[in-house]
Amino acid sequence: MKLSKPIAFGLRALLAIAKEPDKLHSVRLLTEKEGLPETLTRRCLMRLKEAGFLVAERGRMGGYKLAKAPKEISIASVIRALEEDLNLSLGQGRRKDALYEPGKTCPTAPFWNRMEKKFWKLLEEATLADLVSS
């Protein structure tokens, strides 16, 4: 499975924070420890804060920590917070015209719609606590 960079880096940063819930995590130390790019990770953390998953404290000793318990944070809600224009796709299409979205007249559309619903249901059921424990 391939993920967008915001989803991948945002989830990795959120997981690192969840593993040490009592600690404030500065962006600089978090990105160094996790090997993540600072600029994109900073944007992801801001989105997660705006979505209510993180709280931030300013200052020299500031940083981020969870605003909710990991079991209260669904993976689906994190993905939606991190990716504004989410496009689930299979395959290796590099060009926009390489992807095909089955419309109402496509005989395979009902199958793909059911698969997408099942996929999102699994993501709704999965929580940050599941990532911490894996």
Coordinates of N, CA and C in Angstrom, one line a residue:
M1 N 0.9 -1.2 0.0 CA 0.0 0.0 0.0 C 0.9 1.2 0.0
K2 N 0.5 2.2 -0.8 CA 1.3 3.5 -0.8 C 0.4 4.5 -0.2
L3 N 1.1 5.4 0.6 CA 0.4 6.5 1.3 C 1.0 7.8 0.9
S4 N 0.2 8.8 1.0 CA 0.8 10.2 0.7 C 1.8 10.5 1.8
K5 N 2.7 11.4 1.5 CA 3.6 11.8 2.5 C 3.0 12.5 3.7
P6 N 2.0 13.3 3.6 CA 1.3 13.9 4.8 C 0.7 12.8 5.7
I7 N 0.1 11.8 5.1 CA -0.5 10.7 5.9 C 0.6 9.9 6.6
A8 N 1.6 9.5 5.8 CA 2.7 8.7 6.3 C 3.5 9.4 7.5
F9 N 3.9 10.7 7.2 CA 4.7 11.4 8.2 C 3.8 11.8 9.4
G10 N 2.6 12.2 9.1 CA 1.7 12.6 10.2 C 1.4 11.5 11.1
L11 N 1.1 10.3 10.6 CA 0.9 9.2 11.4 C 2.1 8.7 12.2
R12 N 3.3 8.8 11.6 CA 4.5 8.4 12.3 C 4.8 9.4 13.4
A13 N 4.6 10.7 13.2 CA 4.8 11.7 14.2 C 3.8 11.5 15.4
L14 N 2.5 11.3 15.0 CA 1.5 11.0 16.0 C 1.8 9.8 16.8
L15 N 2.3 8.7 16.2 CA 2.6 7.5 16.9 C 3.8 7.7 17.8
A16 N 4.8 8.5 17.4 CA 5.9 8.7 18.3 C 5.5 9.5 19.5
I17 N 4.6 10.5 19.3 CA 4.0 11.2 20.5 C 3.2 10.3 21.4
A18 N 2.4 9.5 20.8 CA 1.6 8.6 21.6 C 2.4 7.6 22.4
K19 N 3.5 7.2 21.9 CA 4.4 6.3 22.7 C 5.0 6.9 23.9
E20 N 5.1 8.2 24.0 CA 5.6 8.9 25.2 C 4.6 10.0 25.5
P21 N 3.4 9.6 26.0 CA 2.3 10.6 26.2 C 2.5 11.7 27.2
D22 N 3.4 11.5 28.2 CA 3.6 12.5 29.2 C 4.7 13.5 28.9
K23 N 5.3 13.3 27.7 CA 6.4 14.2 27.3 C 5.9 15.2 26.3
L24 N 6.4 16.4 26.3 CA 6.2 17.4 25.2 C 7.2 17.1 24.1
H25 N 6.8 17.1 22.9 CA 7.6 16.7 21.8 C 7.8 18.0 20.9
S26 N 9.1 18.4 20.9 CA 9.4 19.6 20.0 C 9.5 19.0 18.6
V27 N 9.1 19.9 17.6 CA 9.2 19.5 16.2 C 10.6 19.1 15.8
R28 N 11.6 19.9 16.2 CA 13.0 19.6 15.9 C 13.4 18.2 16.4
L29 N 13.2 17.9 17.7 CA 13.7 16.7 18.2 C 12.9 15.5 17.7
L30 N 11.6 15.7 17.4 CA 10.7 14.7 16.9 C 11.2 14.3 15.5
T31 N 11.4 15.3 14.7 CA 11.9 15.0 13.3 C 13.3 14.4 13.2
E32 N 14.1 14.8 14.1 CA 15.5 14.2 14.2 C 15.4 12.7 14.6
K33 N 14.6 12.5 15.6 CA 14.5 11.1 16.2 C 13.8 10.2 15.2
E34 N 12.8 10.7 14.5 CA 12.0 9.8 13.5 C 12.5 9.8 12.1
G35 N 13.5 10.7 11.8 CA 14.0 10.8 10.5 C 13.0 11.4 9.5
L36 N 12.2 12.4 9.9 CA 11.2 13.0 9.1 C 11.6 14.4 8.7
P37 N 11.1 14.8 7.5 CA 11.4 16.2 7.1 C 10.7 17.2 7.9
E38 N 11.4 18.2 8.4 CA 10.9 19.1 9.4 C 9.7 20.0 8.9
T39 N 9.8 20.5 7.7 CA 8.8 21.4 7.1 C 7.5 20.7 7.0
L40 N 7.5 19.5 6.3 CA 6.2 18.8 6.1 C 5.7 18.3 7.4
T41 N 6.5 17.8 8.3 CA 6.0 17.3 9.6 C 5.4 18.4 10.4
R42 N 6.0 19.6 10.4 CA 5.5 20.8 11.1 C 4.0 21.1 10.6
R43 N 3.8 21.0 9.2 CA 2.5 21.2 8.7 C 1.5 20.2 9.1
C44 N 2.0 18.9 9.1 CA 1.1 17.8 9.6 C 0.7 18.0 11.0
L45 N 1.6 18.4 11.9 CA 1.3 18.6 13.3 C 0.4 19.7 13.5
M46 N 0.5 20.8 12.7 CA -0.5 21.9 12.8 C -1.9 21.4 12.4
R47 N -2.0 20.6 11.3 CA -3.3 20.1 10.9 C -3.9 19.2 12.0
L48 N -3.0 18.4 12.6 CA -3.5 17.5 13.7 C -3.9 18.3 14.9
K49 N -3.2 19.4 15.2 CA -3.6 20.3 16.3 C -5.0 20.9 16.0
E50 N -5.1 21.4 14.8 CA -6.4 22.1 14.3 C -7.6 21.1 14.4
A51 N -7.3 19.8 14.2 CA -8.3 18.8 14.2 C -8.6 18.3 15.6
G52 N -7.9 18.8 16.6 CA -8.1 18.4 18.0 C -7.4 17.2 18.5
F53 N -6.5 16.7 17.8 CA -5.7 15.5 18.2 C -4.5 15.8 19.1
L54 N -4.0 17.0 18.9 CA -2.8 17.5 19.7 C -3.1 18.8 20.3
V55 N -2.3 19.0 21.4 CA -2.2 20.4 22.0 C -0.8 20.8 21.9
A56 N -0.6 22.1 21.9 CA 0.8 22.6 21.7 C 1.0 23.6 22.8
E57 N 2.3 23.6 23.3 CA 2.7 24.6 24.3 C 3.9 25.3 23.6
R58 N 3.8 26.6 23.7 CA 4.9 27.4 23.1 C 6.0 27.6 24.0
G59 N 7.1 28.1 23.5 CA 8.3 28.4 24.3 C 9.4 27.4 24.1
R60 N 10.5 27.8 24.8 CA 11.7 27.0 24.7 C 11.5 25.5 25.1
M61 N 10.7 25.3 26.1 CA 10.5 23.9 26.6 C 9.1 23.4 26.1
G62 N 8.6 24.0 25.0 CA 7.3 23.6 24.5 C 7.3 22.5 23.6
G63 N 6.2 22.2 23.0 CA 6.1 21.1 22.1 C 4.7 20.6 22.0
Y64 N 4.5 19.4 21.4 CA 3.2 18.8 21.2 C 3.0 17.6 22.1
K65 N 1.7 17.4 22.5 CA 1.3 16.2 23.2 C -0.1 15.9 22.8
L66 N -0.6 14.6 23.0 CA -1.9 14.2 22.6 C -3.0 15.0 23.4
A67 N -4.1 15.3 22.7 CA -5.2 16.0 23.3 C -6.3 15.0 23.7
K68 N -6.1 13.8 23.2 CA -7.1 12.7 23.5 C -6.3 11.4 23.7
A69 N -7.0 10.5 24.4 CA -6.3 9.1 24.5 C -6.2 8.5 23.2
P70 N -5.2 7.7 23.0 CA -5.0 7.0 21.7 C -6.2 6.2 21.2
K71 N -6.9 5.6 22.2 CA -8.1 4.7 21.8 C -9.3 5.6 21.3
E72 N -9.2 6.9 21.5 CA -10.2 7.8 21.1 C -9.9 8.5 19.7
I73 N -8.8 8.1 19.1 CA -8.4 8.7 17.8 C -8.4 7.6 16.8
S74 N -9.4 7.7 15.9 CA -9.5 6.7 14.8 C -8.5 7.1 13.7
I75 N -8.0 6.1 13.1 CA -7.0 6.3 12.0 C -7.7 7.0 10.8
A76 N -9.0 6.7 10.6 CA -9.7 7.4 9.5 C -9.8 8.9 9.8
S77 N -10.0 9.3 11.0 CA -10.1 10.7 11.3 C -8.8 11.4 11.1
V78 N -7.7 10.7 11.5 CA -6.4 11.3 11.3 C -6.1 11.5 9.8
I79 N -6.4 10.4 9.0 CA -6.2 10.5 7.6 C -7.0 11.7 7.0
R80 N -8.2 11.8 7.4 CA -9.0 12.9 6.9 C -8.5 14.3 7.3
A81 N -7.9 14.4 8.4 CA -7.3 15.7 8.9 C -6.0 16.0 8.1
L82 N -5.3 15.0 7.7 CA -4.0 15.2 7.1 C -4.1 15.3 5.5
E83 N -5.1 14.8 4.9 CA -5.2 14.8 3.5 C -6.5 15.4 3.0
E84 N -6.5 16.6 2.5 CA -7.7 17.3 2.1 C -8.3 16.7 0.9
D85 N -7.6 16.3 -0.1 CA -8.1 15.7 -1.3 C -7.7 14.2 -1.4
L86 N -8.3 13.4 -0.6 CA -8.0 12.0 -0.5 C -8.4 11.2 -1.7
N87 N -7.5 10.5 -2.4 CA -7.9 9.7 -3.5 C -7.3 8.3 -3.3
L88 N -8.2 7.4 -3.0 CA -7.8 6.0 -2.9 C -7.6 5.4 -4.2
S89 N -6.4 4.8 -4.4 CA -6.1 4.3 -5.8 C -5.3 3.0 -5.6
L90 N -5.4 2.2 -6.6 CA -4.6 1.0 -6.7 C -3.7 1.2 -7.9
G91 N -2.6 0.6 -8.0 CA -1.8 0.7 -9.1 C -0.7 1.7 -9.0
Q92 N 0.0 1.9 -10.1 CA 1.2 2.7 -10.1 C 1.1 4.0 -11.0
G93 N -0.2 4.4 -11.2 CA -0.4 5.5 -12.1 C 0.4 6.8 -11.7
R94 N 1.2 7.3 -12.5 CA 2.0 8.5 -12.1 C 1.3 9.7 -12.7
R95 N 0.6 9.6 -13.8 CA -0.1 10.7 -14.4 C -1.5 10.7 -13.9
K96 N -2.1 11.9 -13.9 CA -3.5 12.0 -13.4 C -4.4 11.3 -14.3
D97 N -4.1 11.3 -15.7 CA -5.0 10.6 -16.6 C -4.8 9.0 -16.6
A98 N -3.8 8.6 -15.7 CA -3.6 7.1 -15.6 C -4.6 6.5 -14.7
L99 N -5.3 7.3 -13.9 CA -6.2 6.8 -12.9 C -7.6 6.9 -13.5
Y100 N -8.5 5.9 -13.2 CA -9.8 5.8 -13.7 C -10.8 5.7 -12.6
E101 N -11.8 6.5 -12.5 CA -12.8 6.4 -11.5 C -14.0 5.8 -12.1
P102 N -14.4 4.6 -11.7 CA -15.6 4.0 -12.2 C -16.9 4.8 -12.0
G103 N -17.6 5.2 -13.0 CA -18.8 5.9 -12.9 C -20.0 5.0 -12.8
K104 N -21.2 5.7 -12.8 CA -22.4 4.9 -12.6 C -22.6 3.9 -13.7
T105 N -22.1 4.2 -14.9 CA -22.3 3.2 -16.0 C -21.3 2.1 -16.1
C106 N -20.3 2.2 -15.2 CA -19.2 1.1 -15.2 C -19.7 -0.1 -14.5
P107 N -19.7 -1.3 -15.1 CA -20.2 -2.5 -14.4 C -19.4 -2.9 -13.2
T108 N -18.2 -2.4 -13.0 CA -17.4 -2.8 -11.8 C -17.6 -1.8 -10.7
A109 N -18.3 -0.7 -10.9 CA -18.4 0.4 -9.9 C -19.0 -0.2 -8.6
P110 N -20.1 -1.0 -8.6 CA -20.6 -1.5 -7.3 C -19.6 -2.2 -6.5
F111 N -18.8 -3.0 -7.1 CA -17.8 -3.8 -6.4 C -16.8 -2.9 -5.7
W112 N -16.2 -1.9 -6.5 CA -15.3 -1.0 -5.9 C -15.9 -0.1 -4.8
N113 N -17.1 0.3 -5.0 CA -17.8 1.1 -3.9 C -17.9 0.3 -2.6
R114 N -18.2 -1.0 -2.8 CA -18.3 -1.9 -1.6 C -16.9 -2.0 -0.9
M115 N -15.9 -2.2 -1.7 CA -14.6 -2.3 -1.2 C -14.1 -1.0 -0.5
E116 N -14.4 0.1 -1.0 CA -14.1 1.4 -0.4 C -14.8 1.5 0.9
K117 N -16.1 1.2 1.0 CA -16.8 1.3 2.2 C -16.2 0.4 3.3
K118 N -15.8 -0.8 2.9 CA -15.2 -1.8 3.9 C -13.9 -1.3 4.4
F119 N -13.1 -0.7 3.5 CA -11.8 -0.1 3.8 C -12.0 1.0 4.8
W120 N -12.9 1.9 4.6 CA -13.1 3.0 5.5 C -13.6 2.5 6.8
K121 N -14.5 1.5 6.8 CA -15.0 0.9 8.1 C -13.8 0.4 8.9
L122 N -12.9 -0.3 8.3 CA -11.7 -0.8 9.0 C -10.9 0.4 9.6
L123 N -10.7 1.4 8.8 CA -10.0 2.6 9.3 C -10.7 3.3 10.4
E124 N -12.0 3.3 10.4 CA -12.8 3.9 11.5 C -12.6 3.1 12.7
E125 N -12.6 1.8 12.6 CA -12.5 0.9 13.8 C -11.1 0.9 14.4
A126 N -10.1 1.1 13.5 CA -8.7 1.1 14.0 C -8.4 2.5 14.7
T127 N -7.6 2.4 15.8 CA -7.3 3.6 16.5 C -5.8 3.7 16.6
L128 N -5.4 4.9 17.1 CA -4.0 5.2 17.4 C -3.4 4.1 18.4
A129 N -4.3 3.7 19.3 CA -3.9 2.7 20.3 C -3.5 1.4 19.6
D130 N -4.1 1.1 18.5 CA -3.8 -0.1 17.7 C -2.4 0.0 17.2
L131 N -2.0 1.2 16.7 CA -0.7 1.4 16.2 C 0.4 1.3 17.3
V132 N 0.0 1.9 18.5 CA 1.0 1.9 19.6 C 1.3 0.5 20.0
S133 N 0.3 -0.4 20.0 CA 0.4 -1.8 20.5 C 1.0 -2.7 19.5
S134 N 1.1 -2.2 18.2 CA 1.7 -3.2 17.1 C 3.2 -3.1 17.0

